Short mmCIF file of C-alpha atoms and ligand atoms in Angstrom, two decimals:
data_model
loop_
_atom_site.label_atom_id
_atom_site.label_comp_id
_atom_site.label_asym_id
_atom_site.label_seq_id
_atom_site.Cartn_x
_atom_site.Cartn_y
_atom_site.Cartn_z
CA MET U 1 0.00 0.00 0.00
CA SER U 2 1.30 3.45 -0.86
CA ILE U 3 0.53 6.23 1.56
CA ASN U 4 2.29 9.20 -0.03
CA ILE U 5 3.28 11.60 2.69
CA PRO U 6 5.82 14.13 1.46
CA PHE U 7 8.50 15.47 3.77
CA VAL U 8 7.19 19.01 3.30
CA ASP U 9 4.12 20.30 1.45
CA LEU U 10 4.06 24.08 1.04
CA THR U 11 0.91 24.14 -1.08
CA LEU U 12 -1.15 23.48 2.05
CA GLN U 13 -0.16 26.77 3.65
CA HIS U 14 -0.41 28.82 0.47
CA ALA U 15 -3.67 27.57 -1.05
CA PRO U 16 -5.98 29.10 1.60
CA ILE U 17 -4.35 32.55 1.28
CA GLN U 18 -3.53 32.53 -2.42
CA THR U 19 -5.65 35.58 -3.25
CA GLU U 20 -3.96 37.59 -0.50
CA LEU U 21 -0.52 36.55 -1.70
CA GLU U 22 -1.30 37.40 -5.31
CA GLN U 23 -2.56 40.79 -4.18
CA ALA U 24 0.69 41.39 -2.27
CA ILE U 25 2.68 40.71 -5.44
CA GLN U 26 0.33 42.83 -7.55
CA ASP U 27 0.68 45.75 -5.14
CA VAL U 28 4.45 45.76 -5.65
CA LEU U 29 4.02 45.53 -9.44
CA THR U 30 1.73 48.54 -9.32
CA VAL U 31 4.21 50.66 -7.37
CA GLY U 32 7.33 49.24 -9.02
CA ASP U 33 9.72 49.74 -6.10
CA PHE U 34 11.33 46.34 -6.57
CA VAL U 35 14.58 46.99 -4.69
CA LEU U 36 14.60 48.50 -1.17
CA GLY U 37 10.91 49.33 -1.55
CA GLN U 38 8.26 50.24 1.00
CA ALA U 39 7.06 46.66 1.56
CA LEU U 40 10.61 45.74 2.62
CA VAL U 41 10.71 48.52 5.20
CA ASN U 42 7.28 47.46 6.49
CA PHE U 43 8.29 43.84 6.79
CA GLU U 44 11.61 44.64 8.46
CA THR U 45 9.75 46.62 11.11
CA ALA U 46 7.05 43.97 11.58
CA PHE U 47 9.41 41.01 11.76
CA ALA U 48 11.84 42.67 14.18
CA ALA U 49 8.88 43.55 16.41
CA ALA U 50 7.58 39.97 16.22
CA CYS U 51 11.00 38.80 17.45
CA GLY U 52 10.89 41.28 20.29
CA THR U 53 13.84 43.27 19.04
CA GLY U 54 14.43 46.71 17.56
CA TYR U 55 15.71 46.56 13.99
CA GLY U 56 15.43 44.28 10.98
CA VAL U 57 17.58 44.39 7.85
CA GLY U 58 16.42 42.19 4.99
CA VAL U 59 19.05 40.44 2.89
CA ALA U 60 19.20 37.90 0.07
CA SER U 61 19.56 34.78 2.22
CA GLY U 62 20.09 33.43 5.71
CA THR U 63 23.71 32.76 4.78
CA ASP U 64 24.21 36.45 3.95
CA ALA U 65 22.45 37.39 7.20
CA ILE U 66 25.16 35.43 9.05
CA ALA U 67 28.16 36.53 6.95
CA LEU U 68 27.25 40.21 6.72
CA GLY U 69 25.67 40.21 10.19
CA LEU U 70 28.92 39.10 11.82
CA GLN U 71 30.74 41.86 9.92
CA ALA U 72 28.10 44.37 11.05
CA CYS U 73 28.91 43.31 14.63
CA ASN U 74 32.60 44.03 13.87
CA ILE U 75 33.54 40.37 14.02
CA GLY U 76 36.19 39.42 11.48
CA ALA U 77 39.85 38.68 10.87
CA GLY U 78 41.71 37.63 14.00
CA ASP U 79 38.51 36.87 15.91
CA GLU U 80 37.54 33.38 16.98
CA VAL U 81 33.87 32.46 16.81
CA ILE U 82 32.49 29.41 18.63
CA LEU U 83 29.83 27.37 16.85
CA PRO U 84 28.39 23.84 17.07
CA ALA U 85 29.80 21.16 14.77
CA ASN U 86 26.29 19.82 14.07
CA THR U 87 24.74 22.69 12.18
CA PHE U 88 23.84 23.38 8.59
CA VAL U 89 27.03 24.29 6.74
CA ALA U 90 25.79 27.86 6.17
CA THR U 91 26.60 28.76 9.79
CA LEU U 92 30.23 27.84 9.14
CA ILE U 93 30.32 29.52 5.72
CA GLY U 94 29.01 32.71 7.30
CA VAL U 95 31.84 32.74 9.83
CA LEU U 96 34.45 32.10 7.14
CA ARG U 97 33.04 34.76 4.82
CA ALA U 98 33.22 37.29 7.67
CA GLY U 99 36.93 36.45 7.85
CA ALA U 100 36.73 35.07 11.39
CA THR U 101 38.14 31.77 12.64
CA PRO U 102 35.53 29.10 13.34
CA ILE U 103 36.01 27.09 16.54
CA PHE U 104 33.75 24.06 16.69
CA VAL U 105 32.33 22.50 19.81
CA ASP U 106 30.27 19.40 20.42
CA CYS U 107 26.55 19.30 21.13
CA HIS U 108 24.44 17.97 23.96
CA PRO U 109 23.76 14.28 23.21
CA GLU U 110 20.00 14.46 23.85
CA THR U 111 18.95 17.92 22.63
CA ALA U 112 21.53 18.28 19.82
CA LEU U 113 22.03 21.89 20.95
CA ILE U 114 25.47 23.41 21.49
CA ASP U 115 27.15 22.26 24.70
CA LEU U 116 28.10 25.39 26.63
CA GLU U 117 30.38 23.47 29.01
CA ALA U 118 32.37 22.32 25.99
CA ALA U 119 32.30 25.88 24.67
CA ALA U 120 33.79 27.18 27.92
CA LYS U 121 36.83 24.97 27.34
CA VAL U 122 37.73 26.52 23.98
CA VAL U 123 37.49 30.18 24.95
CA THR U 124 40.78 32.02 24.34
CA SER U 125 41.84 35.65 24.42
CA LYS U 126 40.86 35.81 20.73
CA THR U 127 37.30 34.55 21.20
CA LYS U 128 34.89 37.28 20.21
CA ALA U 129 31.51 35.61 19.85
CA ILE U 130 29.45 32.46 20.14
CA ILE U 131 26.84 31.40 17.60
CA PRO U 132 24.13 29.36 19.26
CA VAL U 133 22.13 27.57 16.56
CA HIS U 134 18.51 27.14 17.64
CA LEU U 135 18.54 23.79 15.90
CA TYR U 136 15.31 22.19 14.64
CA GLY U 137 13.33 25.07 16.17
CA GLN U 138 14.42 24.69 19.78
CA MET U 139 16.25 27.58 21.40
CA VAL U 140 19.51 27.15 23.24
CA SER U 141 18.77 28.21 26.83
CA PRO U 142 18.87 32.06 26.87
CA LYS U 143 19.70 32.13 30.57
CA GLN U 144 22.68 29.83 30.15
CA LEU U 145 23.80 31.69 27.04
CA LEU U 146 23.65 35.08 28.73
CA ASP U 147 25.53 33.72 31.75
CA PHE U 148 28.15 32.23 29.47
CA ALA U 149 28.57 35.41 27.42
CA ASP U 150 28.77 37.48 30.57
CA THR U 151 31.39 35.24 32.16
CA TYR U 152 33.67 35.25 29.12
CA LYS U 153 32.75 38.72 27.78
CA LEU U 154 31.59 37.41 24.41
CA LEU U 155 28.97 38.52 21.92
CA ILE U 156 26.02 36.23 21.24
CA PHE U 157 25.10 36.03 17.55
CA GLU U 158 22.08 33.74 17.13
CA ASP U 159 21.55 31.50 14.13
CA ALA U 160 17.76 31.54 14.26
CA ALA U 161 17.25 30.27 10.70
CA GLN U 162 15.13 27.37 12.01
CA ALA U 163 13.46 29.14 14.90
CA HIS U 164 11.04 31.90 13.81
CA LEU U 165 9.03 32.89 16.93
CA ALA U 166 10.58 30.15 19.08
CA GLU U 167 10.56 30.97 22.79
CA ARG U 168 12.35 29.89 25.91
CA GLU U 169 12.61 31.32 29.42
CA GLY U 170 10.72 34.43 28.38
CA TYR U 171 12.96 35.19 25.39
CA ARG U 172 12.14 34.97 21.72
CA ALA U 173 14.66 33.69 19.20
CA GLY U 174 16.47 36.74 17.89
CA ALA U 175 16.16 38.77 21.09
CA VAL U 176 18.87 37.07 23.16
CA GLY U 177 22.10 38.26 21.59
CA ILE U 178 23.36 41.42 19.97
CA ALA U 179 21.97 40.18 16.66
CA ALA U 180 20.39 37.16 15.01
CA ALA U 181 20.19 35.73 11.51
CA PHE U 182 16.96 34.39 10.03
CA SER U 183 16.38 32.59 6.75
CA PHE U 184 13.21 32.77 4.66
CA TYR U 185 14.12 29.84 2.43
CA PRO U 186 10.75 28.47 1.26
CA SER U 187 10.56 25.52 3.67
CA LYS U 188 11.59 27.44 6.80
CA ASN U 189 8.84 28.16 9.35
CA LEU U 190 8.34 31.49 7.58
CA GLY U 191 9.29 31.08 3.94
CA ALA U 192 9.42 33.32 0.87
CA PHE U 193 8.79 32.32 -2.75
CA GLY U 194 12.52 31.98 -3.20
CA ASP U 195 15.55 32.90 -1.12
CA GLY U 196 15.59 35.54 1.58
CA GLY U 197 16.99 36.35 4.99
CA MET U 198 17.12 38.98 7.70
CA LEU U 199 19.39 40.23 10.42
CA VAL U 200 17.51 41.40 13.49
CA THR U 201 19.34 43.38 16.14
CA LYS U 202 18.76 45.49 19.21
CA ASP U 203 21.74 47.69 18.28
CA ALA U 204 21.14 50.73 16.07
CA ASP U 205 24.79 50.87 14.93
CA VAL U 206 24.77 47.22 13.89
CA ALA U 207 21.57 47.84 11.93
CA GLN U 208 23.10 50.86 10.18
CA LYS U 209 26.25 49.00 9.26
CA MET U 210 24.19 46.04 8.01
CA LYS U 211 22.19 48.37 5.76
CA ARG U 212 25.44 49.60 4.24
CA LEU U 213 26.94 46.16 3.84
CA ARG U 214 23.93 44.82 1.91
CA ASN U 215 24.06 47.85 -0.39
CA TYR U 216 27.68 48.01 -1.68
CA GLY U 217 28.87 49.64 1.53
CA ALA U 218 27.08 52.85 0.65
CA ALA U 219 26.28 55.31 3.42
CA GLN U 220 24.39 57.33 0.82
CA LYS U 221 23.97 56.80 -2.88
CA TYR U 222 27.39 56.66 -4.60
CA PHE U 223 29.20 57.38 -1.33
CA HIS U 224 30.93 54.21 -0.15
CA VAL U 225 32.40 54.16 3.34
CA GLU U 226 33.33 50.49 3.23
CA SER U 227 33.31 47.56 0.85
CA GLY U 228 29.96 45.83 0.96
CA THR U 229 28.03 43.65 -1.42
CA ASN U 230 24.68 43.42 -3.17
CA SER U 231 22.36 41.44 -0.91
CA ARG U 232 18.85 42.79 -0.45
CA LEU U 233 15.61 41.05 0.32
CA ASP U 234 13.46 41.71 -2.77
CA THR U 235 10.47 43.97 -2.17
CA ILE U 236 8.20 41.31 -3.69
CA GLN U 237 9.53 38.67 -1.28
CA ALA U 238 9.10 41.07 1.65
CA ALA U 239 5.50 41.75 0.60
CA ILE U 240 4.79 38.00 0.46
CA LEU U 241 6.45 37.44 3.85
CA GLN U 242 4.49 40.33 5.36
CA ARG U 243 1.22 38.70 4.24
CA LYS U 244 2.33 35.35 5.65
CA LEU U 245 3.59 36.71 8.99
CA PRO U 246 0.15 36.92 10.70
CA TYR U 247 -0.27 33.17 10.11
CA LEU U 248 3.12 32.17 11.48
CA SER U 249 2.08 31.52 15.06
CA GLN U 250 -0.84 29.31 14.00
CA TRP U 251 1.46 27.41 11.63
CA ASN U 252 3.91 26.95 14.51
CA SER U 253 1.07 25.71 16.74
CA ASP U 254 0.17 23.21 14.07
CA ARG U 255 3.79 21.99 14.05
CA GLN U 256 3.61 21.66 17.84
CA ARG U 257 0.38 19.65 17.62
CA ILE U 258 2.06 17.26 15.18
CA ALA U 259 5.16 16.99 17.38
CA GLN U 260 3.03 16.16 20.41
CA GLN U 261 1.31 13.42 18.50
CA TYR U 262 4.64 11.98 17.33
CA ASP U 263 6.00 12.24 20.89
CA SER U 264 3.14 10.37 22.48
CA GLN U 265 2.72 7.72 19.79
CA LEU U 266 6.44 7.07 19.36
CA SER U 267 6.92 6.48 23.09
CA SER U 268 5.95 2.85 22.45
CA LEU U 269 9.14 2.49 20.40
CA MET U 270 11.51 3.61 23.14
CA ASN U 271 12.42 0.01 23.93
CA SER U 272 13.03 -0.58 20.24
CA GLY U 273 15.75 2.06 20.18
CA ILE U 274 13.76 4.99 18.73
CA ILE U 275 13.72 8.22 20.72
CA PRO U 276 12.98 11.78 19.68
CA ILE U 277 15.51 14.58 20.11
CA GLN U 278 14.72 15.95 23.54
CA ASN U 279 12.62 19.09 23.94
CA GLN U 280 13.73 21.08 26.97
CA SER U 281 11.94 24.26 26.01
CA ALA U 282 8.34 23.27 26.77
CA ASN U 283 5.91 25.08 24.48
CA GLY U 284 8.51 27.31 22.88
CA HIS U 285 9.90 24.73 20.43
CA VAL U 286 8.64 25.58 16.95
CA TYR U 287 9.63 22.28 15.30
CA HIS U 288 11.14 23.39 12.04
CA LEU U 289 12.00 19.70 11.99
CA TYR U 290 10.81 16.70 13.98
CA VAL U 291 13.86 14.52 14.47
CA ILE U 292 14.10 11.03 15.93
CA ARG U 293 17.19 9.04 16.78
CA VAL U 294 17.61 5.50 15.53
CA GLN U 295 19.93 4.25 18.23
CA GLU U 296 22.43 1.42 17.99
CA THR U 297 20.02 -0.85 19.88
CA CYS U 298 17.45 -0.57 17.11
CA SER U 299 16.85 -3.80 15.20
CA LEU U 300 17.08 -2.04 11.81
CA PRO U 301 19.73 0.42 10.66
CA ARG U 302 18.59 3.95 9.94
CA GLU U 303 19.11 3.68 6.19
CA GLU U 304 16.90 0.61 6.05
CA ILE U 305 14.16 2.35 8.03
CA GLN U 306 14.40 5.33 5.71
CA GLY U 307 14.26 3.06 2.67
CA LYS U 308 11.25 1.11 3.93
CA LEU U 309 9.40 4.33 4.70
CA ALA U 310 10.21 5.61 1.20
CA ASP U 311 8.87 2.38 -0.28
CA LEU U 312 5.61 3.10 1.52
CA GLY U 313 5.57 6.64 0.12
CA ILE U 314 6.72 8.35 3.32
CA GLN U 315 9.52 10.85 2.70
CA THR U 316 12.08 11.59 5.40
CA GLY U 317 15.31 13.56 5.66
CA ILE U 318 18.61 13.64 7.55
CA HIS U 319 19.62 16.97 9.05
CA TYR U 320 22.56 16.64 8.70
CA PRO U 321 24.38 13.47 7.63
CA ILE U 322 27.93 14.88 7.92
CA PRO U 323 28.93 17.30 10.69
CA CYS U 324 30.61 20.50 9.49
CA HIS U 325 34.04 19.57 10.81
CA LEU U 326 34.12 16.45 8.61
CA GLN U 327 32.97 18.07 5.35
CA PRO U 328 35.60 17.64 2.64
CA ALA U 329 35.73 21.38 1.89
CA PHE U 330 36.96 22.15 5.38
CA THR U 331 39.67 19.59 6.03
CA TYR U 332 42.08 22.56 6.10
CA LEU U 333 40.55 23.49 9.47
CA ARG U 334 42.28 20.33 10.70
CA TYR U 335 39.51 18.69 12.62
CA GLN U 336 39.15 14.93 12.49
CA ILE U 337 36.86 12.00 13.22
CA GLY U 338 36.44 11.61 16.95
CA ASP U 339 36.76 15.31 17.77
CA PHE U 340 33.03 15.71 18.50
CA PRO U 341 31.62 12.31 19.45
CA HIS U 342 28.06 13.45 20.20
CA ALA U 343 27.70 15.33 16.93
CA GLU U 344 29.23 12.40 15.05
CA ARG U 345 26.96 9.85 16.71
CA LEU U 346 23.84 11.96 16.12
CA ALA U 347 24.75 12.36 12.44
CA LYS U 348 24.50 8.57 12.17
CA GLU U 349 21.30 8.27 14.23
CA ILE U 350 19.04 11.13 13.24
CA LEU U 351 16.03 10.91 10.95
CA SER U 352 13.62 13.77 10.27
CA LEU U 353 9.98 12.73 9.90
CA PRO U 354 7.37 14.55 7.79
CA MET U 355 6.55 17.88 9.48
CA TYR U 356 4.63 20.81 8.03
CA PRO U 357 1.54 22.83 8.85
CA GLY U 358 -1.47 20.97 7.51
CA LEU U 359 -0.02 17.48 8.01
CA GLN U 360 -3.06 15.54 9.19
CA SER U 361 -3.14 13.49 12.37
CA ILE U 362 -4.20 10.46 10.36
CA GLN U 363 -1.00 10.88 8.33
CA VAL U 364 1.09 11.09 11.50
CA ASN U 365 -0.66 7.86 12.55
CA SER U 366 0.43 6.27 9.30
CA VAL U 367 4.07 7.29 9.79
CA VAL U 368 4.11 5.94 13.35
CA ASP U 369 2.25 2.82 12.29
CA ALA U 370 4.79 2.13 9.57
CA LEU U 371 7.63 2.45 12.11
CA VAL U 372 5.89 0.28 14.69
CA THR U 373 5.14 -2.39 12.12
CA MET U 374 8.68 -2.58 10.78
CA LEU U 375 10.31 -2.51 14.22
CA THR U 376 8.02 -4.67 16.31
CA GLY U 377 6.14 -6.65 13.69
CA GLU U 378 2.91 -5.57 15.34
CA GLN U 379 0.28 -4.18 13.02
CA GLN U 380 -1.39 -1.15 14.51
CA LYS U 381 -4.50 -1.70 12.41
CA LEU U 382 -6.61 0.60 14.54
CA LEU U 383 -4.49 3.51 13.48
CA TYR U 384 -5.54 3.17 9.85
CA VAL U 385 -9.00 4.68 9.91
C1 PLP D 1 18.65 27.46 6.37
C2 PLP D 1 19.74 27.69 7.32
C3 PLP D 1 20.74 28.65 7.10
C4 PLP D 1 20.94 29.35 5.79
O1 PLP D 1 19.86 30.03 5.28
P1 PLP D 1 19.73 30.22 3.70
O2 PLP D 1 18.58 31.18 3.59
O3 PLP D 1 19.44 28.91 3.11
O4 PLP D 1 20.99 30.82 3.21
C5 PLP D 1 21.67 28.88 8.09
N1 PLP D 1 21.65 28.19 9.25
C6 PLP D 1 20.72 27.26 9.49
C7 PLP D 1 20.75 26.55 10.81
C8 PLP D 1 19.75 26.95 8.54
O5 PLP D 1 18.85 26.00 8.79
#
């Protein structure tokens, strides 16, 4: 039997508001301010406010938000920046493009979030900043981060690309550090119709510098005070994102509903070696991804589970199969296998299950049922309604 559950389905969130979205695009066509237009300014203001911070600067991608954002915070050559080994490679690329030296640390074995005790051990006199990655939609503890940054006198630069409107300990993602990078890649919790990103910051100077950096380093037209680049969030994309923003919290709630269902139904597989990545942030986790671990004790290897699910029509993903420090492009950084055992083990164990607003509970049942059947041989017939 084929079930056909994609890993992500964006049509479900767009279909109900298609007229609104088309109108947003039409409005920009009518005015014609395609670059640095009014809808961009409006969205920058609205999104920064939604994050609980002061300024937003829209750029071409999340990667640019990190690379240019670090520069805007005056982090660059000669500075060491601490980041987790188990992140999307863009975090690392951002650090390298800013000219800073990346210093990897391991993650917590259960939450997959950066291990601040490990981070404390690599602080040197050159360390300037730490990049907590709010991985899968769960924030790194703001309290612990602020303590850490205070102790070692470091800047916190959040990679919030997977954590739009995530919350923990009274903080929103993007409002903990001096600045934070967001991505609006289509499948992110808030996604554009193409690439996009934003730096949010509480610091007016950082915002000003970011605005220059995205616009050829120009302080005013044809007056260049530094060397920047061309990286602006298109007005059309900003207009689309502005129309989608009011729905973001309900989409996140839908993700949380799905995660709760996975959590409760998958608990029966704990003895079979399947456990979800731990949520320590209560209701603030926004589940960009729902990730389980196929532990060594599991009767089937991860690849076989993934293959059997695919045969049934259930698409899954691995985020991410190779930790940054072991990617071939970065061997020159001289890290090796064994340096970060938790990150390396998780890379072998993790499996991301279908997760998107509009995924039906009967479909979640089918995913769990497929796993239960292949791992215990028990048919959960009741779950197929
Ligand atoms: C998506 C993502 C990025 C990069 O964003 P792009 O818009 O794709 O450039 C950076 N960091 C993390 C953790 C991401 O998930």
